[in-house]
CSV table of C-alpha atoms in Angstrom, one decimal:
chain,number,residue,atom,x,y,z
A,1,UNK,CA,20.4,13.9,-24.1
A,2,UNK,CA,20.5,17.4,-22.6
A,3,UNK,CA,23.9,18.5,-21.9
A,4,UNK,CA,24.7,21.3,-19.4
A,5,UNK,CA,28.3,22.0,-18.9
A,6,UNK,CA,30.1,24.1,-16.4
A,7,UNK,CA,33.5,25.6,-16.9
A,8,UNK,CA,35.2,24.1,-13.9
A,9,UNK,CA,34.5,21.3,-11.4
A,10,UNK,CA,36.8,22.7,-8.7
A,11,UNK,CA,37.9,26.3,-8.2
A,12,UNK,CA,40.0,27.9,-5.5
A,13,UNK,CA,40.0,31.7,-5.3
A,14,UNK,CA,41.2,34.3,-2.9
A,15,UNK,CA,39.0,36.8,-1.0
A,16,UNK,CA,38.3,39.9,-3.1
A,17,UNK,CA,39.0,38.2,-6.4
A,18,UNK,CA,36.4,38.5,-9.2
A,19,UNK,CA,35.2,35.1,-10.1
A,20,UNK,CA,33.4,34.0,-13.3
A,21,UNK,CA,31.5,30.7,-13.5
A,22,UNK,CA,30.4,29.7,-17.0
A,23,UNK,CA,27.5,27.5,-18.0
A,24,UNK,CA,26.6,26.3,-21.4
A,25,UNK,CA,23.6,24.2,-22.5
A,26,UNK,CA,23.2,22.6,-25.9
A,27,UNK,CA,19.4,22.0,-26.0
A,28,UNK,CA,18.2,25.5,-27.0
A,29,UNK,CA,16.5,25.9,-23.6
A,30,UNK,CA,14.9,29.3,-22.9
A,31,UNK,CA,15.4,29.2,-19.1
A,32,UNK,CA,18.6,29.0,-17.3
A,33,UNK,CA,19.3,29.1,-13.5
A,34,UNK,CA,22.1,29.4,-11.0
A,35,UNK,CA,21.8,27.8,-7.6
A,36,UNK,CA,24.1,27.2,-4.8
A,37,UNK,CA,23.9,24.2,-2.6
A,38,UNK,CA,25.2,24.0,1.0
A,39,UNK,CA,24.9,21.3,3.6
A,40,UNK,CA,21.8,21.8,5.7
A,41,UNK,CA,20.5,24.7,3.6
A,42,UNK,CA,19.6,22.7,0.5
A,43,UNK,CA,19.4,24.3,-3.0
A,44,UNK,CA,19.0,28.0,-3.1
A,45,UNK,CA,18.3,30.0,-6.3
A,46,UNK,CA,20.7,32.9,-7.0
A,47,UNK,CA,19.5,34.2,-10.4
A,48,UNK,CA,17.6,32.9,-13.3
A,49,UNK,CA,17.1,34.0,-16.9
A,50,UNK,CA,14.1,33.2,-19.2
A,51,UNK,CA,15.6,34.8,-22.3
A,52,UNK,CA,18.7,36.4,-23.7
A,53,UNK,CA,19.6,39.5,-21.8
A,54,UNK,CA,16.8,38.9,-19.3
A,55,UNK,CA,17.4,38.1,-15.7
A,56,UNK,CA,15.6,37.8,-12.5
A,57,UNK,CA,16.8,37.7,-8.9
A,58,UNK,CA,16.3,34.5,-6.9
A,59,UNK,CA,16.4,34.2,-3.2
A,60,UNK,CA,20.0,35.1,-2.6
A,61,UNK,CA,21.3,37.5,-5.3
A,62,UNK,CA,23.5,39.6,-3.0
A,63,UNK,CA,27.1,39.5,-4.0
A,64,UNK,CA,26.4,38.0,-7.4
A,65,UNK,CA,25.6,39.2,-10.9
A,66,UNK,CA,24.8,37.3,-14.1
A,67,UNK,CA,25.1,37.7,-17.8
A,68,UNK,CA,23.2,36.1,-20.6
A,69,UNK,CA,24.4,37.4,-24.0
A,70,UNK,CA,23.6,34.3,-25.9
A,71,UNK,CA,20.8,31.8,-25.4
A,72,UNK,CA,23.1,28.9,-24.7
A,73,UNK,CA,25.4,30.6,-22.1
A,74,UNK,CA,24.7,31.9,-18.7
A,75,UNK,CA,27.5,33.3,-16.6
A,76,UNK,CA,27.6,33.9,-12.8
A,77,UNK,CA,29.9,36.6,-11.5
A,78,UNK,CA,31.1,37.0,-8.0
A,79,UNK,CA,32.1,40.6,-8.0
A,80,UNK,CA,34.4,40.3,-4.9
A,81,UNK,CA,34.6,36.8,-3.6
A,82,UNK,CA,34.2,36.3,0.1
A,83,UNK,CA,34.6,33.2,2.3
A,84,UNK,CA,30.9,32.8,2.8
A,85,UNK,CA,30.6,32.2,-0.9
A,86,UNK,CA,32.4,29.0,-0.6
A,87,UNK,CA,29.9,26.5,-1.9
A,88,UNK,CA,28.8,24.1,-4.7
A,89,UNK,CA,27.4,26.1,-7.6
A,90,UNK,CA,24.9,24.4,-9.9
A,91,UNK,CA,23.7,25.6,-13.2
A,92,UNK,CA,20.4,24.3,-14.7
A,93,UNK,CA,18.3,24.8,-17.8
A,94,UNK,CA,14.8,24.1,-18.8
A,95,UNK,CA,12.6,24.3,-21.9
A,96,UNK,CA,9.7,26.5,-22.5
A,97,UNK,CA,8.2,29.7,-21.4
A,98,UNK,CA,5.6,28.1,-19.2
A,99,UNK,CA,6.0,27.1,-15.6
A,100,UNK,CA,8.1,23.9,-15.8
A,101,UNK,CA,10.2,22.4,-13.2
A,102,UNK,CA,11.8,19.8,-15.5
A,103,UNK,CA,15.3,21.2,-15.1
A,104,UNK,CA,18.6,19.8,-16.3
A,105,UNK,CA,21.6,20.4,-14.2
A,106,UNK,CA,25.3,20.7,-14.9
A,107,UNK,CA,27.9,18.7,-12.8
A,108,UNK,CA,28.5,21.6,-10.5
A,109,UNK,CA,31.5,23.8,-9.6
A,110,UNK,CA,32.8,23.4,-6.1
A,111,UNK,CA,34.2,26.9,-5.2
A,112,UNK,CA,36.5,27.5,-2.3
A,113,UNK,CA,37.3,31.0,-1.3
A,114,UNK,CA,40.3,31.4,1.0
B,1,UNK,CA,6.1,24.5,-2.1
B,2,UNK,CA,3.6,22.0,-0.8
B,3,UNK,CA,5.3,20.1,2.0
B,4,UNK,CA,6.6,16.6,1.2
B,5,UNK,CA,7.6,13.9,3.7
B,6,UNK,CA,10.1,11.2,2.8
B,7,UNK,CA,11.9,8.5,4.8
B,8,UNK,CA,15.4,9.5,5.6
B,9,UNK,CA,17.0,6.4,4.2
B,10,UNK,CA,16.3,3.1,2.5
B,11,UNK,CA,18.3,0.1,1.4
B,12,UNK,CA,17.6,-2.0,-1.6
B,13,UNK,CA,19.3,-5.2,-3.0
B,14,UNK,CA,20.9,-4.9,-6.4
B,15,UNK,CA,18.5,-6.1,-9.1
B,16,UNK,CA,15.4,-5.7,-7.0
B,17,UNK,CA,12.8,-3.0,-7.3
B,18,UNK,CA,13.3,0.1,-5.2
B,19,UNK,CA,10.1,1.7,-4.0
B,20,UNK,CA,10.5,5.2,-2.7
B,21,UNK,CA,7.5,6.7,-1.0
B,22,UNK,CA,6.5,10.4,-0.6
B,23,UNK,CA,3.7,12.0,1.3
B,24,UNK,CA,2.3,15.3,0.0
B,25,UNK,CA,-1.1,15.6,1.8
B,26,UNK,CA,-1.4,19.4,1.1
B,27,UNK,CA,-1.0,19.1,-2.6
B,28,UNK,CA,-3.5,21.2,-4.7
B,29,UNK,CA,-5.4,19.9,-7.6
B,30,UNK,CA,-3.2,21.4,-10.3
B,31,UNK,CA,0.2,20.8,-8.7
B,32,UNK,CA,2.6,18.3,-10.1
B,33,UNK,CA,4.8,15.9,-8.3
B,34,UNK,CA,8.4,15.9,-9.5
B,35,UNK,CA,11.2,13.5,-8.6
B,36,UNK,CA,14.9,14.2,-8.8
B,37,UNK,CA,18.0,12.4,-7.5
B,38,UNK,CA,21.5,13.5,-6.7
B,39,UNK,CA,24.4,11.2,-6.7
B,40,UNK,CA,27.2,12.2,-4.4
B,41,UNK,CA,29.2,15.2,-5.7
B,42,UNK,CA,27.2,15.5,-8.8
B,43,UNK,CA,24.4,17.8,-10.0
B,44,UNK,CA,20.8,16.8,-9.4
B,45,UNK,CA,19.2,14.7,-12.1
B,46,UNK,CA,15.5,15.0,-13.2
B,47,UNK,CA,13.8,11.6,-13.1
B,48,UNK,CA,10.0,12.0,-13.8
B,49,UNK,CA,7.0,14.0,-12.9
B,50,UNK,CA,3.2,13.5,-12.9
B,51,UNK,CA,-0.1,15.0,-12.0
B,52,UNK,CA,-2.6,12.2,-11.3
B,53,UNK,CA,-2.0,9.4,-13.8
B,54,UNK,CA,0.8,6.9,-13.4
B,55,UNK,CA,3.8,7.8,-15.4
B,56,UNK,CA,6.7,5.7,-16.8
B,57,UNK,CA,9.9,6.6,-18.6
B,58,UNK,CA,13.2,4.9,-19.2
B,59,UNK,CA,14.4,5.6,-15.7
B,60,UNK,CA,11.5,5.0,-13.4
B,61,UNK,CA,7.7,4.7,-12.8
B,62,UNK,CA,5.7,7.1,-10.8
B,63,UNK,CA,2.6,5.9,-9.0
B,64,UNK,CA,0.3,8.6,-7.6
B,65,UNK,CA,-2.6,7.6,-5.3
B,66,UNK,CA,-6.1,8.5,-6.4
B,67,UNK,CA,-6.4,11.2,-3.7
B,68,UNK,CA,-3.0,12.5,-4.8
B,69,UNK,CA,-1.8,12.7,-1.2
B,70,UNK,CA,1.1,10.3,-1.7
B,71,UNK,CA,3.2,8.9,-4.5
B,72,UNK,CA,5.8,6.2,-5.0
B,73,UNK,CA,8.8,6.3,-7.3
B,74,UNK,CA,9.8,2.8,-8.5
B,75,UNK,CA,13.2,1.9,-9.9
B,76,UNK,CA,12.3,-1.5,-11.4
B,77,UNK,CA,15.8,-3.1,-11.3
B,78,UNK,CA,18.1,-1.1,-9.0
B,79,UNK,CA,21.8,-1.0,-9.7
B,80,UNK,CA,24.7,0.2,-7.6
B,81,UNK,CA,24.7,3.4,-9.7
B,82,UNK,CA,21.2,4.2,-8.4
B,83,UNK,CA,22.7,4.9,-5.0
B,84,UNK,CA,21.8,8.6,-4.5
B,85,UNK,CA,19.6,11.0,-2.5
B,86,UNK,CA,16.1,11.0,-4.1
B,87,UNK,CA,14.0,14.1,-3.8
B,88,UNK,CA,10.2,14.4,-4.1
B,89,UNK,CA,9.1,17.9,-4.9
B,90,UNK,CA,5.7,19.6,-5.3
B,91,UNK,CA,6.6,23.1,-6.6
B,92,UNK,CA,4.5,26.0,-5.6
B,93,UNK,CA,3.1,27.6,-8.8
B,94,UNK,CA,1.7,30.6,-6.9
B,95,UNK,CA,4.7,32.2,-5.3
B,96,UNK,CA,6.8,34.9,-6.8
B,97,UNK,CA,9.8,32.6,-7.3
B,98,UNK,CA,8.4,30.8,-10.3
B,99,UNK,CA,10.3,27.9,-11.7
B,100,UNK,CA,12.5,27.6,-8.6
B,101,UNK,CA,13.2,24.2,-7.3
B,102,UNK,CA,13.4,23.6,-3.6
B,103,UNK,CA,14.8,20.4,-2.4
B,104,UNK,CA,13.9,19.0,1.0
B,105,UNK,CA,16.0,16.4,2.8
B,106,UNK,CA,15.2,13.6,0.5
B,107,UNK,CA,15.7,9.8,0.9
B,108,UNK,CA,19.2,8.4,0.8
B,109,UNK,CA,18.8,5.2,-1.2
B,110,UNK,CA,21.6,2.7,-0.9
B,111,UNK,CA,21.7,-0.2,-3.3
B,112,UNK,CA,23.5,-3.1,-1.8
B,113,UNK,CA,25.5,-5.7,-3.8
């Protein structure tokens, strides 16, 4: 089974703090994604990466950055956390370089910024 | 993404088949239908996808009509653990945000004991 793990299930941070969310997948997938999910707004893509050291912006990259130094690990960084970044953050991975929407998600990190 | 329409909610008795419909009348000839589900407070889970032939895996079956304008996800023997929101998605391969998943409102399936 594909396993995508995220570093924390719940996280509470203060406004202005730098926040690191880690995601690791064990299936040698090329593609990795960071989404946030908010009630009424659905799933929104923040960034994705289709190879090591490669990244592309999604629909809502402002206030976030990412890092992919190893194939299995994709990190999301909130440079200076703000209350409007309180959300559920979901990491996903998928196989292949073609267009595939068969994505495998981690359990999510519920981040609260106070 | 091609627009999909799903019922807001459905109930199913435990042990019975759950049939979840989805309309996607604007689907193009080369667009796949994907199904995901999300159990409360967990990450989404991929279930199955198909183009025009019926598909089956260990989780579910997907029946796509011949005109491809609708499909049905079938959970053959629903259990309480199948209670979740089920999303039918037809990703748009032609926009700039390739590989991005967009979930609509989905169908809340409640499996009753």
